JSON list of C-alpha atoms in Angstrom, two decimals:
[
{"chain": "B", "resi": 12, "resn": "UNK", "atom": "CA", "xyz": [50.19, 114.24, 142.72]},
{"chain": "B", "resi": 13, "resn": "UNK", "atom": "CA", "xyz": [49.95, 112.21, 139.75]},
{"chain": "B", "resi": 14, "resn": "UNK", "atom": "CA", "xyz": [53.96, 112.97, 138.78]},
{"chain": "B", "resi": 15, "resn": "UNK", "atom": "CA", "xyz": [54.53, 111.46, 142.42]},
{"chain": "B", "resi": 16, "resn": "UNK", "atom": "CA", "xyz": [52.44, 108.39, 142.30]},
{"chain": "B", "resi": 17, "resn": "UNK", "atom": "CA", "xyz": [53.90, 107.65, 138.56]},
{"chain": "B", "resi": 18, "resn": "UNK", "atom": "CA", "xyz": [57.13, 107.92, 139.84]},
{"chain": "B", "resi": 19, "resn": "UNK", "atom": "CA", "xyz": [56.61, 104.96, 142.35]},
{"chain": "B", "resi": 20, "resn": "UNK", "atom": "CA", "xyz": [56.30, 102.80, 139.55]},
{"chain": "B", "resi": 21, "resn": "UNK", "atom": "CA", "xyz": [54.07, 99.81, 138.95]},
{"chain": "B", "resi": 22, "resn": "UNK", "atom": "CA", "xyz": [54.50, 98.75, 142.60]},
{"chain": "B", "resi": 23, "resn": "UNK", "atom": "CA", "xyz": [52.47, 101.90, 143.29]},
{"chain": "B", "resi": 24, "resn": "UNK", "atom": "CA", "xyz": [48.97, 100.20, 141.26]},
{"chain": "B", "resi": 25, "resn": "UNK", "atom": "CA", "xyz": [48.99, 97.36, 144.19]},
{"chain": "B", "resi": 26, "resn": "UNK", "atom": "CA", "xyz": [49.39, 99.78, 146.71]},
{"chain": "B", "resi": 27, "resn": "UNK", "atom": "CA", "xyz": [46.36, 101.89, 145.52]},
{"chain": "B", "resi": 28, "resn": "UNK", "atom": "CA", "xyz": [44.11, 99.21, 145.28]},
{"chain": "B", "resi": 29, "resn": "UNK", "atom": "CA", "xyz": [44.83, 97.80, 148.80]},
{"chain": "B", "resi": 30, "resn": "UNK", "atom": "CA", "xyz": [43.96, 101.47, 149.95]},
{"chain": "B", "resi": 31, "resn": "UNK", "atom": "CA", "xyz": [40.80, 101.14, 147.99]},
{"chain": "B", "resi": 32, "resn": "UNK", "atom": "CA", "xyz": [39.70, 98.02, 149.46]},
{"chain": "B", "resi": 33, "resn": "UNK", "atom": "CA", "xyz": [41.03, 98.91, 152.93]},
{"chain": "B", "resi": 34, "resn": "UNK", "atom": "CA", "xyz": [38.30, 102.18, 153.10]},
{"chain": "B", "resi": 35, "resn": "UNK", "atom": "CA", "xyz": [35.29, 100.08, 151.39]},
{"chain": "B", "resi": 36, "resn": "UNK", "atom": "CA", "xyz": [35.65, 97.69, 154.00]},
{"chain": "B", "resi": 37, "resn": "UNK", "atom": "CA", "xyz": [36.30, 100.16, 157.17]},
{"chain": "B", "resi": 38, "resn": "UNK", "atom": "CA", "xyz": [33.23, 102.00, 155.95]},
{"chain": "B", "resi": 39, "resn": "UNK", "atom": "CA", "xyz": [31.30, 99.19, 155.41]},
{"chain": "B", "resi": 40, "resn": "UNK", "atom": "CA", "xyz": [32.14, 97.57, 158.86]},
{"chain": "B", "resi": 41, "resn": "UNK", "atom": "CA", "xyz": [32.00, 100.74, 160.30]},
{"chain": "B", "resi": 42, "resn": "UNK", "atom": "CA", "xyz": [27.71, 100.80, 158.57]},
{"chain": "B", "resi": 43, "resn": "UNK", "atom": "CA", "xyz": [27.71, 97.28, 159.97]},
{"chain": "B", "resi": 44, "resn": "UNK", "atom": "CA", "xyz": [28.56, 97.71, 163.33]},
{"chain": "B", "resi": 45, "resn": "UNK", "atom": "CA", "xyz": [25.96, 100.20, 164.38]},
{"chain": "B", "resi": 46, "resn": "UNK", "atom": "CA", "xyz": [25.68, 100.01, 167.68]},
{"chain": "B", "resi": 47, "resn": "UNK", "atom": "CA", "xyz": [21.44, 100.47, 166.81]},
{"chain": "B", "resi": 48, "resn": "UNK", "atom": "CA", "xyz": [21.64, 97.87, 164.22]},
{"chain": "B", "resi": 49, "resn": "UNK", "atom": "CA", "xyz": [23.52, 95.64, 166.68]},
{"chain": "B", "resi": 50, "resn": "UNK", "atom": "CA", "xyz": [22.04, 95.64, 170.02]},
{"chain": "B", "resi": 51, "resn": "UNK", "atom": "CA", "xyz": [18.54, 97.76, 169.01]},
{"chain": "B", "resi": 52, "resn": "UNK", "atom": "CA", "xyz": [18.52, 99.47, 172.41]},
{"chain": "B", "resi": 53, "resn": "UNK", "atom": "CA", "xyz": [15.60, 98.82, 174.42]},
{"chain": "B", "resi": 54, "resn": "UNK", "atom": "CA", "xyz": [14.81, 95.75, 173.25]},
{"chain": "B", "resi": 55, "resn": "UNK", "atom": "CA", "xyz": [15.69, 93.66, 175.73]},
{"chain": "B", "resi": 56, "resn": "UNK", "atom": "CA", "xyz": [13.74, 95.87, 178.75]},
{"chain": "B", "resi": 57, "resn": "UNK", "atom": "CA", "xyz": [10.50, 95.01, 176.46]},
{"chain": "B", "resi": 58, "resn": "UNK", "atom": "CA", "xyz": [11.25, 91.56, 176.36]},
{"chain": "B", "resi": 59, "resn": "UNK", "atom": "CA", "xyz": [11.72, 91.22, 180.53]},
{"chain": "B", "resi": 60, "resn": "UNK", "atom": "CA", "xyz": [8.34, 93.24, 181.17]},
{"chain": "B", "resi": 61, "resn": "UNK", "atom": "CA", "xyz": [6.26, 91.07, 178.30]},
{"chain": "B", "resi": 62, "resn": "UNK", "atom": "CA", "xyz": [8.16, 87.75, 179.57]},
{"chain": "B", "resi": 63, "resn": "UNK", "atom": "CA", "xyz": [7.27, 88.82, 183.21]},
{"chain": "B", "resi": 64, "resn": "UNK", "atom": "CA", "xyz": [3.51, 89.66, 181.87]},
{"chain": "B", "resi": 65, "resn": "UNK", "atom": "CA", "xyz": [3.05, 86.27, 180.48]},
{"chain": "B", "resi": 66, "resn": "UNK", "atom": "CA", "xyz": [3.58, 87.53, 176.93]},
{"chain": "B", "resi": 67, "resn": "UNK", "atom": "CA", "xyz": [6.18, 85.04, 175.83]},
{"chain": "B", "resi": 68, "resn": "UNK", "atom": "CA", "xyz": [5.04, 84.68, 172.42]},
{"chain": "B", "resi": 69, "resn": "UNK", "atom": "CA", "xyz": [4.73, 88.13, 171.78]},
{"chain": "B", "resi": 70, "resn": "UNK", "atom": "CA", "xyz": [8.44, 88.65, 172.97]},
{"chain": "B", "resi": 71, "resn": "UNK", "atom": "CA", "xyz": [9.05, 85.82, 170.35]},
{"chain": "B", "resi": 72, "resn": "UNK", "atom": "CA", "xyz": [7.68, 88.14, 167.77]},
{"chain": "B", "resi": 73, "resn": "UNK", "atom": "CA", "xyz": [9.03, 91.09, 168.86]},
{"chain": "B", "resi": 74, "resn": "UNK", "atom": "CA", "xyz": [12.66, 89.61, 168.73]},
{"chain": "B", "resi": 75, "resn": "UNK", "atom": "CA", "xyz": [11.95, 87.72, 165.55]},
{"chain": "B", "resi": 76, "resn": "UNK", "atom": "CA", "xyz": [11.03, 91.04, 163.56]},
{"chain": "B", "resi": 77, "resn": "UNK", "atom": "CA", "xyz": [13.91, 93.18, 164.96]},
{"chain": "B", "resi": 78, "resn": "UNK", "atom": "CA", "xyz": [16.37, 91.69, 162.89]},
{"chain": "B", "resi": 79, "resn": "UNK", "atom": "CA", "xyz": [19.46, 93.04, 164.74]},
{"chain": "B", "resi": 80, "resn": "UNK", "atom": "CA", "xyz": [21.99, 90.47, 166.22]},
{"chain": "B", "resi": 81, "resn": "UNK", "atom": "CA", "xyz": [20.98, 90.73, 169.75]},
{"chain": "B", "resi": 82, "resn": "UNK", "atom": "CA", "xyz": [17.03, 90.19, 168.39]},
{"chain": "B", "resi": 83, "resn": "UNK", "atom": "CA", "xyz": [18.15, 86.92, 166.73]},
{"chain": "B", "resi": 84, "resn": "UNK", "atom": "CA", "xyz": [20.01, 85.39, 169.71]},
{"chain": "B", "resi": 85, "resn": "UNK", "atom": "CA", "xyz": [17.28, 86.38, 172.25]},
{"chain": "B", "resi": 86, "resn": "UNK", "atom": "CA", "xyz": [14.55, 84.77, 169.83]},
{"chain": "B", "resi": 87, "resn": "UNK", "atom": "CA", "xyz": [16.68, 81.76, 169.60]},
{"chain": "B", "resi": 88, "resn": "UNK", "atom": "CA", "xyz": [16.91, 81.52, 173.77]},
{"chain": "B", "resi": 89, "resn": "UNK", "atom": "CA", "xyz": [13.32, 82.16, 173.65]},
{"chain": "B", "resi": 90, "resn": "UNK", "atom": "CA", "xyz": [12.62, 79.63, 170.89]},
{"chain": "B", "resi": 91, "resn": "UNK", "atom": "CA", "xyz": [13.81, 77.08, 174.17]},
{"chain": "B", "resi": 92, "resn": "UNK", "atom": "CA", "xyz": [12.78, 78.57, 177.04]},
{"chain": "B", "resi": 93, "resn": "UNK", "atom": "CA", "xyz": [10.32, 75.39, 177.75]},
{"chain": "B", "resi": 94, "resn": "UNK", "atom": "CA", "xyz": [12.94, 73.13, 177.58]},
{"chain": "B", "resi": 95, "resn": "UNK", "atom": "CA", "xyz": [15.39, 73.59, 180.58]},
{"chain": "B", "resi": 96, "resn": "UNK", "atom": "CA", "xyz": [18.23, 76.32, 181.34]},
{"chain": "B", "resi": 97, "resn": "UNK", "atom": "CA", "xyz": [21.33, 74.33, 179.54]},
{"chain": "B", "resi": 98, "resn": "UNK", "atom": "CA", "xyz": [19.13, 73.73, 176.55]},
{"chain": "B", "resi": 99, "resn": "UNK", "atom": "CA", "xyz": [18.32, 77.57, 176.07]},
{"chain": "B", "resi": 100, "resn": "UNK", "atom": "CA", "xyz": [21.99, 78.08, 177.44]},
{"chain": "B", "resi": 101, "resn": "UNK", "atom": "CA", "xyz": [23.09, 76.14, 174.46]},
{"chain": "B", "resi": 102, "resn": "UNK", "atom": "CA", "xyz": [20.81, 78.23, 171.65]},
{"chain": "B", "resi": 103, "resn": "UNK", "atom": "CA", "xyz": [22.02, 81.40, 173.11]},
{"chain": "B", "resi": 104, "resn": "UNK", "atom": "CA", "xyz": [25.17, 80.57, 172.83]},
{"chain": "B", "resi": 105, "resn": "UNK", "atom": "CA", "xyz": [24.83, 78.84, 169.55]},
{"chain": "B", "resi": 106, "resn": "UNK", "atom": "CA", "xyz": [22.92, 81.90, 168.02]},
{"chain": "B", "resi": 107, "resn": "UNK", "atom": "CA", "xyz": [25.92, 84.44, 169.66]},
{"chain": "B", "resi": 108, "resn": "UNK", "atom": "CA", "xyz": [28.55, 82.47, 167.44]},
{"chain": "B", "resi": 109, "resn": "UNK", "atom": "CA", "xyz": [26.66, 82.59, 164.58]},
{"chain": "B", "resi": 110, "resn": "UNK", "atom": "CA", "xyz": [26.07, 86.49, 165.04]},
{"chain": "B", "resi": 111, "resn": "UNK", "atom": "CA", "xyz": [29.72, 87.32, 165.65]},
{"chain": "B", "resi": 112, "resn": "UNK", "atom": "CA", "xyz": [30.94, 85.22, 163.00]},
{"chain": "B", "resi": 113, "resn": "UNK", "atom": "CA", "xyz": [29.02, 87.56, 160.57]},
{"chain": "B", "resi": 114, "resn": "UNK", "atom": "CA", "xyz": [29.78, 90.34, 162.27]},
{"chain": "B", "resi": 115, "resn": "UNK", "atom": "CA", "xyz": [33.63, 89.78, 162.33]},
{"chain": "B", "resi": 116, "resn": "UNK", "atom": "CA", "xyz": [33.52, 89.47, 158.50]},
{"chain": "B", "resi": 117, "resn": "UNK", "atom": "CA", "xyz": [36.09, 91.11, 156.46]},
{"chain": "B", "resi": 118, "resn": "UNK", "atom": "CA", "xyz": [37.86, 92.44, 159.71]},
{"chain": "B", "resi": 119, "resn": "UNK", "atom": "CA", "xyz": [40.85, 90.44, 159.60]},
{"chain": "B", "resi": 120, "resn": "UNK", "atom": "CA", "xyz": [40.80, 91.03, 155.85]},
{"chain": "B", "resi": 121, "resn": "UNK", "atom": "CA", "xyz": [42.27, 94.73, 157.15]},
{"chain": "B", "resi": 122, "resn": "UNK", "atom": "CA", "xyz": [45.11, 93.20, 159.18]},
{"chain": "B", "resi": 123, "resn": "UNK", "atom": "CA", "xyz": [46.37, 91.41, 155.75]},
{"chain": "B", "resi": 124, "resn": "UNK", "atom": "CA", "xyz": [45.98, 94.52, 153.70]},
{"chain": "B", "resi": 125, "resn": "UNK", "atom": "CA", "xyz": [48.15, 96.69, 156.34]},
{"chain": "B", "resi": 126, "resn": "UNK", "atom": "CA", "xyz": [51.02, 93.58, 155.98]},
{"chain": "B", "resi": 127, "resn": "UNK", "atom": "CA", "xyz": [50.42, 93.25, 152.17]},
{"chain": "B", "resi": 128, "resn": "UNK", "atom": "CA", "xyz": [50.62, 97.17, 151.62]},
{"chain": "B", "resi": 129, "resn": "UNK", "atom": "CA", "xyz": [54.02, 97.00, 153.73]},
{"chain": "B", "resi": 130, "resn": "UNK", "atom": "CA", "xyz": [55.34, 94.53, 151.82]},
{"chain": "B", "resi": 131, "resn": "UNK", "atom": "CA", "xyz": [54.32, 95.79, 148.53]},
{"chain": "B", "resi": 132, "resn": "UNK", "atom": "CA", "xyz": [56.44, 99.09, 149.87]},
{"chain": "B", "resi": 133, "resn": "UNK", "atom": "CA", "xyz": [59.47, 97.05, 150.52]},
{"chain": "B", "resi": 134, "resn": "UNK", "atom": "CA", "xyz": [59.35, 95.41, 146.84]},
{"chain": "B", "resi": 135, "resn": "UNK", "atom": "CA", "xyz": [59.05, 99.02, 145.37]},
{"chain": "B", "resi": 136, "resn": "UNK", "atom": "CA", "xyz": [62.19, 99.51, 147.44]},
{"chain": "B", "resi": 137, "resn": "UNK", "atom": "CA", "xyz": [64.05, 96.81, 146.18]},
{"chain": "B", "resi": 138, "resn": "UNK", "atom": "CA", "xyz": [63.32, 97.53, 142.41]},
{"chain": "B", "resi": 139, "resn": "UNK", "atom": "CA", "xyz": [64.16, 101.00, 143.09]},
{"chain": "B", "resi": 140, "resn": "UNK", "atom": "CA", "xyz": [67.45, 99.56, 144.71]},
{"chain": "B", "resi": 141, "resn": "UNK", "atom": "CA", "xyz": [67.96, 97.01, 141.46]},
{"chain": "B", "resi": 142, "resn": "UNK", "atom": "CA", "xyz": [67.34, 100.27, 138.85]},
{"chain": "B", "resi": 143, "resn": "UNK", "atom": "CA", "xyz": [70.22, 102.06, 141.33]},
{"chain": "B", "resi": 144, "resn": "UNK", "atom": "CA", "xyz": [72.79, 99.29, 140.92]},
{"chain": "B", "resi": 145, "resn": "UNK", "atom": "CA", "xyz": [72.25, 99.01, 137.15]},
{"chain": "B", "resi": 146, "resn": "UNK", "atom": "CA", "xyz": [72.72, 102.27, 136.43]},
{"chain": "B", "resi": 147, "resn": "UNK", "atom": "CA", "xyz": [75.82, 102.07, 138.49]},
{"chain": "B", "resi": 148, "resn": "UNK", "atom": "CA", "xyz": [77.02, 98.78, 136.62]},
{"chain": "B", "resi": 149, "resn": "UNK", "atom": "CA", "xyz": [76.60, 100.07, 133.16]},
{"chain": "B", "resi": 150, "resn": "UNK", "atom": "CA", "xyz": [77.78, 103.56, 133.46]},
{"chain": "B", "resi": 151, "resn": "UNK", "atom": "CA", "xyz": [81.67, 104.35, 134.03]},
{"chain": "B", "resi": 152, "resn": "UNK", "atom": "CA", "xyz": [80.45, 107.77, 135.17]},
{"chain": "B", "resi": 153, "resn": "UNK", "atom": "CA", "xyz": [77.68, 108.13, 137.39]},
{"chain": "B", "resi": 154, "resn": "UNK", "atom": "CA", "xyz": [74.79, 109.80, 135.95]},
{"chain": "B", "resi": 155, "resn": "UNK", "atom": "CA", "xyz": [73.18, 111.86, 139.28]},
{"chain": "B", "resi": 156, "resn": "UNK", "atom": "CA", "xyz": [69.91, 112.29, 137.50]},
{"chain": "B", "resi": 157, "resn": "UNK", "atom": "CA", "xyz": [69.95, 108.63, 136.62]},
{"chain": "B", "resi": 158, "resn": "UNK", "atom": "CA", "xyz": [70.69, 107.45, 140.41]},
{"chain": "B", "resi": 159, "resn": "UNK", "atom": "CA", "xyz": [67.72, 109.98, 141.39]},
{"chain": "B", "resi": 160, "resn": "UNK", "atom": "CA", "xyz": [64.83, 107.46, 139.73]},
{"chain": "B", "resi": 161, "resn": "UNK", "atom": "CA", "xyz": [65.98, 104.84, 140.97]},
{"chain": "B", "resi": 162, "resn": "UNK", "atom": "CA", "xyz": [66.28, 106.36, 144.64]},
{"chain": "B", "resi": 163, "resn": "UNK", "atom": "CA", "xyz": [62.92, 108.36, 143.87]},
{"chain": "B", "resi": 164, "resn": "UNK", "atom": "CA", "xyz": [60.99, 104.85, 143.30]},
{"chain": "B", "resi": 165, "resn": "UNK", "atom": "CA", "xyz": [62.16, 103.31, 146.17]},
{"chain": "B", "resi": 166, "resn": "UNK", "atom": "CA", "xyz": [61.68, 105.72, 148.63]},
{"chain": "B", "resi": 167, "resn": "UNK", "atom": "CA", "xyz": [57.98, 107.00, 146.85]},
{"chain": "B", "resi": 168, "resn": "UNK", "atom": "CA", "xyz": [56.62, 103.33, 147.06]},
{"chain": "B", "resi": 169, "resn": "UNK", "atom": "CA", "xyz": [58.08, 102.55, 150.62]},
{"chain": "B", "resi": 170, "resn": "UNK", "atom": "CA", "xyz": [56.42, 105.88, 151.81]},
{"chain": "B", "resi": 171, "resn": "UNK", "atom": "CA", "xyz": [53.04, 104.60, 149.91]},
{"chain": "B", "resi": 172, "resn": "UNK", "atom": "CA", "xyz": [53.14, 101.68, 151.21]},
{"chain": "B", "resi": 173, "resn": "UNK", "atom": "CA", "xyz": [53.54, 102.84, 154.89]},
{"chain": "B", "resi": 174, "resn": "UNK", "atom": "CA", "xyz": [51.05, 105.56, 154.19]},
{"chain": "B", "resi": 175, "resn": "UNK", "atom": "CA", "xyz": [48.35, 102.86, 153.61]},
{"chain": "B", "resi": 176, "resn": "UNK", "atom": "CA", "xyz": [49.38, 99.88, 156.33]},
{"chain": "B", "resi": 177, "resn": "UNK", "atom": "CA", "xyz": [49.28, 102.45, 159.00]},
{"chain": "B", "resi": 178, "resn": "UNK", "atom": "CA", "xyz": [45.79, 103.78, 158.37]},
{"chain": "B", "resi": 179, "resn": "UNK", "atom": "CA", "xyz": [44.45, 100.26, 157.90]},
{"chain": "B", "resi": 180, "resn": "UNK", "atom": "CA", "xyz": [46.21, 98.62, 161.10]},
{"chain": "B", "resi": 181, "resn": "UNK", "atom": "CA", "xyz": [44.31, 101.74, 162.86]},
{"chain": "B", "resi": 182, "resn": "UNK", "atom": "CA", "xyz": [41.11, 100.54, 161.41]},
{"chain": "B", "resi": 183, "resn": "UNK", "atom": "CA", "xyz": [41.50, 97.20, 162.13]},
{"chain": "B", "resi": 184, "resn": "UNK", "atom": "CA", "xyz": [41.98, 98.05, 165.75]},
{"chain": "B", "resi": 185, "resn": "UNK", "atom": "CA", "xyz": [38.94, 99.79, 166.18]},
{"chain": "B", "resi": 186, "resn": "UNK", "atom": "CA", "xyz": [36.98, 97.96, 164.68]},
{"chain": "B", "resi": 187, "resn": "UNK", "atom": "CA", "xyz": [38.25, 94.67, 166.21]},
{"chain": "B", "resi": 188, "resn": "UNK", "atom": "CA", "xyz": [37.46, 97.02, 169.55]},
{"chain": "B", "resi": 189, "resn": "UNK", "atom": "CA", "xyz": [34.43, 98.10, 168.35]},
{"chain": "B", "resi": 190, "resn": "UNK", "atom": "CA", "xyz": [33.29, 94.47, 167.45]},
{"chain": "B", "resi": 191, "resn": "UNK", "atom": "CA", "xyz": [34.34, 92.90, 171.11]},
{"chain": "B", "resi": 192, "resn": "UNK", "atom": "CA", "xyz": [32.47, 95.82, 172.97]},
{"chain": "B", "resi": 193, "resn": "UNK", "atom": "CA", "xyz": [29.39, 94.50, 171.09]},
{"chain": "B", "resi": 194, "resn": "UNK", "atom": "CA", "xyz": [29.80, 90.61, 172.00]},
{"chain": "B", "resi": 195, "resn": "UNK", "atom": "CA", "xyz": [30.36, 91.75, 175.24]},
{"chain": "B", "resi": 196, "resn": "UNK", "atom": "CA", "xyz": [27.09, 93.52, 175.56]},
{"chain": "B", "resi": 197, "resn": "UNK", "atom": "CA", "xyz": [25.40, 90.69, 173.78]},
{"chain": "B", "resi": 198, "resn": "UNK", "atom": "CA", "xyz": [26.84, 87.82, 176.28]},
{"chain": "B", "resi": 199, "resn": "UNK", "atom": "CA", "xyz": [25.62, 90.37, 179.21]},
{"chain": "B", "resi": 200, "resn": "UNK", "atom": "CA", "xyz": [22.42, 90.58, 177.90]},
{"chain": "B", "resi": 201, "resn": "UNK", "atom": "CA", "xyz": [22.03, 86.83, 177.27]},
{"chain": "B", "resi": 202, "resn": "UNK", "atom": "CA", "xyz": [23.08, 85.92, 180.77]},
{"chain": "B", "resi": 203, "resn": "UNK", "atom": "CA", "xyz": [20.61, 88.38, 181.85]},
{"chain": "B", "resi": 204, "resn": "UNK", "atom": "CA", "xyz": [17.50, 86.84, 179.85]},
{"chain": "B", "resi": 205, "resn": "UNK", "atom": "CA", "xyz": [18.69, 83.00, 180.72]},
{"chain": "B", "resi": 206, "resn": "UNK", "atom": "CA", "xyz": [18.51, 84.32, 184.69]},
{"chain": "B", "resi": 207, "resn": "UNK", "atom": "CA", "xyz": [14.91, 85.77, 183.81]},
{"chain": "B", "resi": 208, "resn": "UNK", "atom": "CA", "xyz": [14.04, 82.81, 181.83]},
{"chain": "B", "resi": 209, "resn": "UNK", "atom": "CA", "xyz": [14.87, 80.77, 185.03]},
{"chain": "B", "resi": 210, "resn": "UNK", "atom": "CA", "xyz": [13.76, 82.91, 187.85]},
{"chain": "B", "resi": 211, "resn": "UNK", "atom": "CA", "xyz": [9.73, 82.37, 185.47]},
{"chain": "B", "resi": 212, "resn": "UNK", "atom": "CA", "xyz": [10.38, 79.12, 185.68]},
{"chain": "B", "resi": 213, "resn": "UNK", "atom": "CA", "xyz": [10.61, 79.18, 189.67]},
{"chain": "B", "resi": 214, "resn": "UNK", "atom": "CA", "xyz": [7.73, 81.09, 189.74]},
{"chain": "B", "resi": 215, "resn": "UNK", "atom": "CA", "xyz": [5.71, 78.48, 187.66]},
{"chain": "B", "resi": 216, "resn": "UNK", "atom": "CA", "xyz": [6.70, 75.89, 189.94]},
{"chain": "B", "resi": 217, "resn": "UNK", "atom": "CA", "xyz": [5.74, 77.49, 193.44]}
]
């Protein structure tokens, strides 16, 4: 394994670092975007029955000491839920593109790794394809074993290269997928507690 990556030459160091960095952030990502640490299931059934029983500053509370994503935008709705539907339509809203900006983080980072690690395979190609052509130049005879590094190099660090882009263009998709099924969910549940907040608001009035 070792004889193989050597072989790729110093194209091949790149390479392994983007694969490094590629799997620390999947993983990490993959920690972040818990679907529990996300939406904390059940949370937002508490809040409705305390908001219907009058408790709205224990909801407050409750969503402020969560600390998932969907806790801080329903505290920050709740935060304004005195002060008219656009105004808490506003924080939620406010509080949801705060949320998915840190929970997008690094993603994208993935999407330039997979291009980087393809392109780093294409420039091991091309010094492979450079080492061919000199040997070629220099030699009145060609040398087989001589042709075979250069032809090694390039085909080891274009096969590298691919081996890590594909992997990380994978993660990147699911986690992009992952991510968008959560903002989803969070939007639903937003609308749901701004229809709530409204309906006690009726209520109040009659």
């Amino acid at each position: 394994m070792l004889s193989f990556f050597f072989k790729g030459g110093v194209v091949m160091y790149p390479i392994l670092l983007c694969s490094m960095f590629s799997l620390a952030v999947f993983m990490e990502r993959l920690f972040a975007l818990r679907t529990s640490r996300v939406i904390s299931p059940g949370l937002f059934p508490q809040v409705a029955k305390l908001l219907r029983n009058g408790g709205l500053e224990t909801a407050r509370e409750l969503c402020r000491t969560q600390g998932s994503a969907l806790a801080s935008v329903l505290f920050a709705g709740l935060r304004h839920c005195r002060k008219g539907r656009e105004r808490v339509r506003e924080a939620l809203q406010d509080e949801a593109d705060h949320q998915a900006g840190k929970l997008e983080r690094f993603i994208d980072s993935l999407a330039t790794i997979a291009s980087v690690s393809t392109l780093l395979g294409l420039l091991g190609t091309i010094a492979g394809m450079i080492k061919i052509f000199s040997v070629i130049s220099t030699q009145t005879a060609v040398n087989p074993p001589a042709l075979a590094e250069g032809i090694s190099e390039a085909l080891i660090t274009t096969f590298a290269g691919l081996s890590v882009a594909i992997p990380t263009l994978v993660m990147h998709r699911y986690l992009q997928g992952r991510l968008n099924r959560l903002l989803r969910a969070i939007e639903e549940i937003s609308v749901n507690l701004l229809e709530l907040i409204e309906d006690d608001a009726e209520e109040s009035v009659r």
